[in-house]
């Protein structure tokens, strides 16, 4: 199954699962009079929106390259991840305002109905299954969008667990305000999660790499080619889940162009043998001793040792 099809299938499963969980928590939260359960349901509703965005994104990144986008549409996943973080942030802020309003409200608060506990237990079990499935599929196709959503769902498990704990204490101590305080804590947790996802998505959009150890692998791969010397100006960036790598090497200035090409080809094969998900490698060959030292971009071996 292709990467796009796995992304679409996983997104549909997430959409349906979260829709069921969200509807049950919102309905029960309103009926039982629990702000924490209602907030948890709203948080799950954002997951439905996120899943729909993921389905749309999967269709976008499957498009072939065009004259305008010669590298294809893979980076649409990074944009969607950014949107995901903003949706989560909005939900967290809305819940924060609701919780603060409830805490300082003069209205008489009532103990939530015990059914709120059962729907929360149902939510925890459902979210654990969905998060595990999303994370497994995200790692399988190296999707930042799926793994980010899986992290968000694991956060939902923590949130639902907090809701459950808050409900238990509310019933034990007969203090309805504890439900509102639980909602406040959960909202802060949601906001923190959104900020982390937002920051993490910056790496790809800034043409960076999340695993900087890739540079160590590149230098070690070049060392396996005896005729290739002084690898420098090494640059690596991500398009979707694929690496685009560019580097300079030095060779004996007396060899032929054909021999230099063969060395560059050997370097390319060595790197591809050491690093997974490499889409393209550009090896620039220079005569030994002619290395430029005033280049702005890229790193040298000494920078990773």
mmCIF file of C-alpha atoms in Angstrom:
data_model
loop_
_atom_site.group_PDB
_atom_site.id
_atom_site.type_symbol
_atom_site.label_atom_id
_atom_site.label_comp_id
_atom_site.label_asym_id
_atom_site.label_seq_id
_atom_site.Cartn_x
_atom_site.Cartn_y
_atom_site.Cartn_z
ATOM 1 C CA UNK A 1 0.000 0.000 0.000
ATOM 2 C CA UNK A 2 1.353 3.433 -0.981
ATOM 3 C CA UNK A 3 2.246 6.124 1.559
ATOM 4 C CA UNK A 4 -0.701 8.288 0.494
ATOM 5 C CA UNK A 5 -3.202 5.417 0.777
ATOM 6 C CA UNK A 6 -1.940 4.534 4.277
ATOM 7 C CA UNK A 7 -2.273 8.196 5.271
ATOM 8 C CA UNK A 8 -5.841 8.384 3.933
ATOM 9 C CA UNK A 9 -6.910 5.075 5.493
ATOM 10 C CA UNK A 10 -5.439 5.992 8.878
ATOM 11 C CA UNK A 11 -7.082 9.402 8.728
ATOM 12 C CA UNK A 12 -10.515 7.926 8.017
ATOM 13 C CA UNK A 13 -10.197 5.514 10.934
ATOM 14 C CA UNK A 14 -9.165 8.444 13.133
ATOM 15 C CA UNK A 15 -12.089 10.553 11.881
ATOM 16 C CA UNK A 16 -14.712 7.913 12.615
ATOM 17 C CA UNK A 17 -13.226 6.922 15.980
ATOM 18 C CA UNK A 18 -12.888 10.498 17.220
ATOM 19 C CA UNK A 19 -16.358 11.422 15.975
ATOM 20 C CA UNK A 20 -17.877 8.637 18.095
ATOM 21 C CA UNK A 21 -15.826 9.590 21.174
ATOM 22 C CA UNK A 22 -16.456 13.313 20.754
ATOM 23 C CA UNK A 23 -20.232 12.965 20.334
ATOM 24 C CA UNK A 24 -20.523 10.696 23.365
ATOM 25 C CA UNK A 25 -18.501 13.017 25.626
ATOM 26 C CA UNK A 26 -20.244 16.217 24.520
ATOM 27 C CA UNK A 27 -23.719 14.708 24.964
ATOM 28 C CA UNK A 28 -22.895 13.111 28.323
ATOM 29 C CA UNK A 29 -20.963 16.181 29.470
ATOM 30 C CA UNK A 30 -23.993 18.408 28.858
ATOM 31 C CA UNK A 31 -26.437 15.903 30.340
ATOM 32 C CA UNK A 32 -24.298 15.077 33.379
ATOM 33 C CA UNK A 33 -23.330 18.709 34.005
ATOM 34 C CA UNK A 34 -19.556 18.111 33.811
ATOM 35 C CA UNK A 35 -17.435 20.918 32.353
ATOM 36 C CA UNK A 36 -14.358 18.663 32.318
ATOM 37 C CA UNK A 37 -16.089 15.942 30.274
ATOM 38 C CA UNK A 38 -17.585 18.556 27.945
ATOM 39 C CA UNK A 39 -14.142 20.095 27.425
ATOM 40 C CA UNK A 40 -12.691 16.664 26.757
ATOM 41 C CA UNK A 41 -15.403 16.159 24.134
ATOM 42 C CA UNK A 42 -14.587 19.473 22.480
ATOM 43 C CA UNK A 43 -10.925 18.465 22.383
ATOM 44 C CA UNK A 44 -11.908 15.235 20.610
ATOM 45 C CA UNK A 45 -13.996 17.278 18.167
ATOM 46 C CA UNK A 46 -10.815 19.103 17.128
ATOM 47 C CA UNK A 47 -9.310 15.687 16.366
ATOM 48 C CA UNK A 48 -12.140 15.121 13.882
ATOM 49 C CA UNK A 49 -11.263 18.405 12.159
ATOM 50 C CA UNK A 50 -7.595 17.413 12.182
ATOM 51 C CA UNK A 51 -8.363 14.044 10.595
ATOM 52 C CA UNK A 52 -10.333 15.729 7.813
ATOM 53 C CA UNK A 53 -7.361 18.032 7.190
ATOM 54 C CA UNK A 54 -5.141 14.938 7.029
ATOM 55 C CA UNK A 55 -7.371 13.320 4.391
ATOM 56 C CA UNK A 56 -7.272 16.474 2.277
ATOM 57 C CA UNK A 57 -3.488 16.718 2.748
ATOM 58 C CA UNK A 58 -2.946 13.114 1.654
ATOM 59 C CA UNK A 59 -4.672 13.885 -1.628
ATOM 60 C CA UNK A 60 -2.590 17.021 -2.124
ATOM 61 C CA UNK A 61 0.808 15.373 -1.550
ATOM 62 C CA UNK A 62 -0.054 12.586 -3.982
ATOM 63 C CA UNK A 63 -0.069 15.060 -6.883
ATOM 64 C CA UNK A 64 2.869 14.807 -9.305
ATOM 65 C CA UNK A 65 5.370 17.688 -9.537
ATOM 66 C CA UNK A 66 4.355 20.664 -11.684
ATOM 67 C CA UNK A 67 6.136 23.589 -13.319
ATOM 68 C CA UNK A 68 5.300 25.711 -10.298
ATOM 69 C CA UNK A 69 6.171 23.058 -7.716
ATOM 70 C CA UNK A 70 9.009 21.066 -9.275
ATOM 71 C CA UNK A 71 9.736 19.316 -5.962
ATOM 72 C CA UNK A 72 6.142 18.125 -5.702
ATOM 73 C CA UNK A 73 3.615 18.756 -2.945
ATOM 74 C CA UNK A 74 5.147 16.770 -0.063
ATOM 75 C CA UNK A 75 5.619 19.869 2.088
ATOM 76 C CA UNK A 76 1.853 20.285 2.251
ATOM 77 C CA UNK A 77 2.121 17.832 5.149
ATOM 78 C CA UNK A 78 4.217 20.316 7.111
ATOM 79 C CA UNK A 79 1.696 23.085 6.419
ATOM 80 C CA UNK A 80 -1.141 20.821 7.559
ATOM 81 C CA UNK A 81 0.783 20.014 10.748
ATOM 82 C CA UNK A 82 1.057 23.745 11.396
ATOM 83 C CA UNK A 83 -2.712 24.125 10.910
ATOM 84 C CA UNK A 84 -3.219 21.183 13.271
ATOM 85 C CA UNK A 85 -1.280 22.974 16.011
ATOM 86 C CA UNK A 86 -3.375 26.141 15.595
ATOM 87 C CA UNK A 87 -6.646 24.195 15.799
ATOM 88 C CA UNK A 88 -5.476 22.508 19.006
ATOM 89 C CA UNK A 89 -4.350 25.879 20.415
ATOM 90 C CA UNK A 90 -7.750 27.446 19.676
ATOM 91 C CA UNK A 91 -9.574 24.583 21.396
ATOM 92 C CA UNK A 92 -7.288 24.901 24.431
ATOM 93 C CA UNK A 93 -7.854 28.655 24.756
ATOM 94 C CA UNK A 94 -11.636 28.268 24.440
ATOM 95 C CA UNK A 95 -11.652 25.644 27.145
ATOM 96 C CA UNK A 96 -9.390 27.798 29.348
ATOM 97 C CA UNK A 97 -11.820 30.708 29.140
ATOM 98 C CA UNK A 98 -14.790 28.439 29.909
ATOM 99 C CA UNK A 99 -13.036 26.930 32.929
ATOM 100 C CA UNK A 100 -12.050 30.329 34.337
ATOM 101 C CA UNK A 101 -15.599 31.596 33.821
ATOM 102 C CA UNK A 102 -17.003 28.564 35.650
ATOM 103 C CA UNK A 103 -14.587 28.863 38.578
ATOM 104 C CA UNK A 104 -15.421 32.519 39.213
ATOM 105 C CA UNK A 105 -19.122 32.211 38.454
ATOM 106 C CA UNK A 106 -21.577 32.981 41.274
ATOM 107 C CA UNK A 107 -23.990 30.324 40.061
ATOM 108 C CA UNK A 108 -24.576 27.332 42.342
ATOM 109 C CA UNK A 109 -22.609 24.358 41.082
ATOM 110 C CA UNK A 110 -23.965 20.822 41.205
ATOM 111 C CA UNK A 111 -22.188 17.478 41.470
ATOM 112 C CA UNK A 112 -21.960 15.899 37.957
ATOM 113 C CA UNK A 113 -23.856 12.664 37.282
ATOM 114 C CA UNK A 114 -21.892 9.434 37.781
ATOM 115 C CA UNK A 115 -22.395 8.494 34.110
ATOM 116 C CA UNK A 116 -19.631 10.994 33.348
ATOM 117 C CA UNK A 117 -17.144 8.502 34.823
ATOM 118 C CA UNK A 118 -18.221 5.705 32.481
ATOM 119 C CA UNK A 119 -18.001 7.777 29.317
ATOM 120 C CA UNK A 120 -14.535 8.937 30.399
ATOM 121 C CA UNK A 121 -13.375 5.343 30.842
ATOM 122 C CA UNK A 122 -14.754 4.578 27.378
ATOM 123 C CA UNK A 123 -12.845 7.564 26.006
ATOM 124 C CA UNK A 124 -9.531 6.478 27.562
ATOM 125 C CA UNK A 125 -9.773 3.002 26.035
ATOM 126 C CA UNK A 126 -10.764 4.369 22.621
ATOM 127 C CA UNK A 127 -8.029 7.007 22.550
ATOM 128 C CA UNK A 128 -5.340 4.492 23.546
ATOM 129 C CA UNK A 129 -6.260 2.295 20.597
ATOM 130 C CA UNK A 130 -6.394 5.198 18.145
ATOM 131 C CA UNK A 131 -3.131 6.751 19.378
ATOM 132 C CA UNK A 132 -1.283 3.434 19.159
ATOM 133 C CA UNK A 133 -2.555 2.814 15.637
ATOM 134 C CA UNK A 134 -1.731 6.353 14.437
ATOM 135 C CA UNK A 135 1.774 6.261 15.911
ATOM 136 C CA UNK A 136 2.529 2.860 14.382
ATOM 137 C CA UNK A 137 1.349 3.974 10.937
ATOM 138 C CA UNK A 138 3.131 7.329 11.278
ATOM 139 C CA UNK A 139 6.457 5.629 11.976
ATOM 140 C CA UNK A 140 5.823 3.135 9.185
ATOM 141 C CA UNK A 141 5.595 5.867 6.529
ATOM 142 C CA UNK A 142 7.653 8.484 8.411
ATOM 143 C CA UNK A 143 4.768 10.963 8.513
ATOM 144 C CA UNK A 144 5.146 14.025 10.744
ATOM 145 C CA UNK A 145 1.424 14.625 10.462
ATOM 146 C CA UNK A 146 0.393 11.174 11.708
ATOM 147 C CA UNK A 147 2.965 11.093 14.505
ATOM 148 C CA UNK A 148 1.967 14.612 15.616
ATOM 149 C CA UNK A 149 -1.671 13.542 15.711
ATOM 150 C CA UNK A 150 -0.696 10.377 17.596
ATOM 151 C CA UNK A 151 1.085 12.521 20.193
ATOM 152 C CA UNK A 152 -2.019 14.701 20.391
ATOM 153 C CA UNK A 153 -4.149 11.593 21.004
ATOM 154 C CA UNK A 154 -1.779 10.344 23.699
ATOM 155 C CA UNK A 155 -2.185 13.752 25.293
ATOM 156 C CA UNK A 156 -5.935 13.148 25.076
ATOM 157 C CA UNK A 157 -5.460 9.974 27.113
ATOM 158 C CA UNK A 158 -3.692 12.027 29.795
ATOM 159 C CA UNK A 159 -6.476 14.607 29.586
ATOM 160 C CA UNK A 160 -9.211 11.991 29.942
ATOM 161 C CA UNK A 161 -7.306 10.433 32.839
ATOM 162 C CA UNK A 162 -7.202 13.849 34.477
ATOM 163 C CA UNK A 163 -10.929 14.224 33.899
ATOM 164 C CA UNK A 164 -11.508 10.830 35.508
ATOM 165 C CA UNK A 165 -9.367 11.754 38.513
ATOM 166 C CA UNK A 166 -11.133 15.093 38.846
ATOM 167 C CA UNK A 167 -14.547 13.414 38.760
ATOM 168 C CA UNK A 168 -13.507 10.904 41.419
ATOM 169 C CA UNK A 169 -12.294 13.681 43.736
ATOM 170 C CA UNK A 170 -15.431 15.671 42.990
ATOM 171 C CA UNK A 171 -17.608 12.768 44.177
ATOM 172 C CA UNK A 172 -15.377 11.992 47.178
ATOM 173 C CA UNK A 173 -15.135 15.561 48.519
ATOM 174 C CA UNK A 174 -18.520 16.762 47.213
ATOM 175 C CA UNK A 175 -16.882 19.857 45.693
ATOM 176 C CA UNK A 176 -18.238 20.644 42.187
ATOM 177 C CA UNK A 177 -15.576 23.323 41.703
ATOM 178 C CA UNK A 178 -12.970 20.554 41.369
ATOM 179 C CA UNK A 179 -14.537 19.666 38.021
ATOM 180 C CA UNK A 180 -13.946 23.232 36.803
ATOM 181 C CA UNK A 181 -10.376 23.240 38.141
ATOM 182 C CA UNK A 182 -9.727 19.970 36.295
ATOM 183 C CA UNK A 183 -11.011 21.619 33.123
ATOM 184 C CA UNK A 184 -8.607 24.520 33.683
ATOM 185 C CA UNK A 185 -5.596 22.224 34.085
ATOM 186 C CA UNK A 186 -6.584 20.257 30.981
ATOM 187 C CA UNK A 187 -6.853 23.443 28.904
ATOM 188 C CA UNK A 188 -3.292 24.422 29.854
ATOM 189 C CA UNK A 189 -2.097 20.964 28.873
ATOM 190 C CA UNK A 190 -3.808 21.297 25.466
ATOM 191 C CA UNK A 191 -2.211 24.707 24.859
ATOM 192 C CA UNK A 192 1.253 23.359 25.732
ATOM 193 C CA UNK A 193 0.778 20.439 23.338
ATOM 194 C CA UNK A 194 -0.191 22.786 20.491
ATOM 195 C CA UNK A 195 2.885 24.948 21.035
ATOM 196 C CA UNK A 196 5.171 21.877 20.950
ATOM 197 C CA UNK A 197 3.633 20.657 17.682
ATOM 198 C CA UNK A 198 3.927 24.155 16.172
ATOM 199 C CA UNK A 199 7.627 24.371 17.048
ATOM 200 C CA UNK A 200 8.346 20.833 15.829
ATOM 201 C CA UNK A 201 6.742 21.547 12.434
ATOM 202 C CA UNK A 202 9.112 24.477 11.913
ATOM 203 C CA UNK A 203 12.027 22.127 11.214
ATOM 204 C CA UNK A 204 10.785 20.908 7.840
ATOM 205 C CA UNK A 205 9.431 24.285 6.771
ATOM 206 C CA UNK A 206 12.840 25.835 7.580
ATOM 207 C CA UNK A 207 14.580 23.187 5.436
ATOM 208 C CA UNK A 208 16.105 21.518 8.475
ATOM 209 C CA UNK A 209 16.334 17.906 9.673
ATOM 210 C CA UNK A 210 14.951 16.530 12.915
ATOM 211 C CA UNK A 211 17.711 13.949 13.264
ATOM 212 C CA UNK A 212 21.012 15.833 12.968
ATOM 213 C CA UNK A 213 22.835 12.507 13.290
ATOM 214 C CA UNK A 214 22.199 12.187 9.549
ATOM 215 C CA UNK A 215 25.324 14.314 9.022
ATOM 216 C CA UNK A 216 27.509 11.843 10.906
ATOM 217 C CA UNK A 217 26.154 9.113 8.623
ATOM 218 C CA UNK A 218 26.941 11.191 5.538
ATOM 219 C CA UNK A 219 30.561 11.802 6.553
ATOM 220 C CA UNK A 220 31.081 8.142 7.472
ATOM 221 C CA UNK A 221 29.601 7.085 4.135
ATOM 222 C CA UNK A 222 32.006 9.369 2.248
ATOM 223 C CA UNK A 223 34.925 7.866 4.196
ATOM 224 C CA UNK A 224 34.048 4.493 2.650
ATOM 225 C CA UNK A 225 35.094 5.892 -0.761
ATOM 226 C CA UNK A 226 38.924 6.202 -0.631
ATOM 227 C CA UNK A 227 39.211 8.533 -3.628
ATOM 228 C CA UNK A 228 36.753 11.071 -2.176
ATOM 229 C CA UNK A 229 38.364 13.570 0.167
ATOM 230 C CA UNK A 230 37.371 16.456 2.405
ATOM 231 C CA UNK A 231 33.571 16.293 2.309
ATOM 232 C CA UNK A 232 32.304 19.801 3.085
ATOM 233 C CA UNK A 233 29.399 22.187 2.545
ATOM 234 C CA UNK A 234 27.080 19.312 3.413
ATOM 235 C CA UNK A 235 23.409 20.303 3.320
ATOM 236 C CA UNK A 236 20.387 18.154 4.021
ATOM 237 C CA UNK A 237 16.705 19.000 4.053
ATOM 238 C CA UNK A 238 13.410 17.153 4.102
ATOM 239 C CA UNK A 239 10.622 17.032 1.550
ATOM 240 C CA UNK A 240 7.896 15.074 3.277
ATOM 241 C CA UNK A 241 9.686 12.005 4.608
ATOM 242 C CA UNK A 242 12.515 12.121 2.060
ATOM 243 C CA UNK A 243 16.049 13.521 2.345
ATOM 244 C CA UNK A 244 17.590 15.795 -0.272
ATOM 245 C CA UNK A 245 21.348 15.885 0.287
ATOM 246 C CA UNK A 246 23.967 18.134 -1.296
ATOM 247 C CA UNK A 247 27.706 18.065 -0.600
ATOM 248 C CA UNK A 248 31.122 18.925 -2.017
ATOM 249 C CA UNK A 249 34.088 16.549 -2.170
ATOM 250 C CA UNK A 250 37.686 16.910 -3.334
ATOM 251 C CA UNK A 251 39.406 14.567 -5.800
ATOM 252 C CA UNK A 252 42.813 14.309 -7.449
ATOM 253 C CA UNK A 253 42.941 17.178 -9.988
ATOM 254 C CA UNK A 254 44.821 14.985 -12.482
ATOM 255 C CA UNK A 255 42.082 12.407 -13.003
ATOM 256 C CA UNK A 256 39.637 12.498 -15.926
ATOM 257 C CA UNK A 257 36.090 13.801 -15.811
ATOM 258 C CA UNK A 258 34.854 10.227 -16.204
ATOM 259 C CA UNK A 259 36.871 9.085 -13.183
ATOM 260 C CA UNK A 260 35.614 12.037 -11.107
ATOM 261 C CA UNK A 261 32.055 11.135 -12.089
ATOM 262 C CA UNK A 262 32.601 7.530 -10.998
ATOM 263 C CA UNK A 263 33.893 8.708 -7.600
ATOM 264 C CA UNK A 264 30.871 10.978 -7.144
ATOM 265 C CA UNK A 265 28.602 8.083 -8.127
ATOM 266 C CA UNK A 266 30.304 5.845 -5.534
ATOM 267 C CA UNK A 267 29.768 8.530 -2.867
ATOM 268 C CA UNK A 268 26.097 8.716 -3.777
ATOM 269 C CA UNK A 269 25.655 4.941 -3.553
ATOM 270 C CA UNK A 270 27.516 4.823 -0.218
ATOM 271 C CA UNK A 271 25.246 7.501 1.295
ATOM 272 C CA UNK A 272 22.094 5.802 0.027
ATOM 273 C CA UNK A 273 23.329 2.571 1.584
ATOM 274 C CA UNK A 274 23.732 4.284 4.964
ATOM 275 C CA UNK A 275 20.605 6.450 5.138
ATOM 276 C CA UNK A 276 16.977 5.477 4.575
ATOM 277 C CA UNK A 277 14.461 7.593 2.653
ATOM 278 C CA UNK A 278 16.967 9.416 0.439
ATOM 279 C CA UNK A 279 15.267 10.944 -2.598
ATOM 280 C CA UNK A 280 18.208 12.675 -4.269
ATOM 281 C CA UNK A 281 21.900 13.404 -3.722
ATOM 282 C CA UNK A 282 23.962 16.063 -5.489
ATOM 283 C CA UNK A 283 27.732 15.613 -5.237
ATOM 284 C CA UNK A 284 29.822 18.582 -6.393
ATOM 285 C CA UNK A 285 33.408 17.611 -7.283
ATOM 286 C CA UNK A 286 36.319 19.999 -6.711
ATOM 287 C CA UNK A 287 40.060 19.581 -7.375
ATOM 288 C CA UNK A 288 41.956 18.886 -4.141
ATOM 289 C CA UNK A 289 43.282 22.027 -2.476
ATOM 290 C CA UNK A 290 40.718 24.344 -4.087
ATOM 291 C CA UNK A 291 38.152 24.239 -1.292
ATOM 292 C CA UNK A 292 36.309 27.521 -0.739
ATOM 293 C CA UNK A 293 36.185 28.617 2.900
ATOM 294 C CA UNK A 294 33.757 31.525 2.700
ATOM 295 C CA UNK A 295 30.583 29.558 1.968
ATOM 296 C CA UNK A 296 27.571 30.591 4.032
ATOM 297 C CA UNK A 297 25.558 27.381 4.012
ATOM 298 C CA UNK A 298 26.339 23.765 4.868
ATOM 299 C CA UNK A 299 28.521 22.121 7.496
ATOM 300 C CA UNK A 300 31.964 20.509 7.570
ATOM 301 C CA UNK A 301 33.086 17.369 9.372
ATOM 302 C CA UNK A 302 34.608 19.339 12.234
ATOM 303 C CA UNK A 303 31.202 20.802 13.076
ATOM 304 C CA UNK A 304 29.712 17.397 13.974
ATOM 305 C CA UNK A 305 32.660 15.862 15.847
#
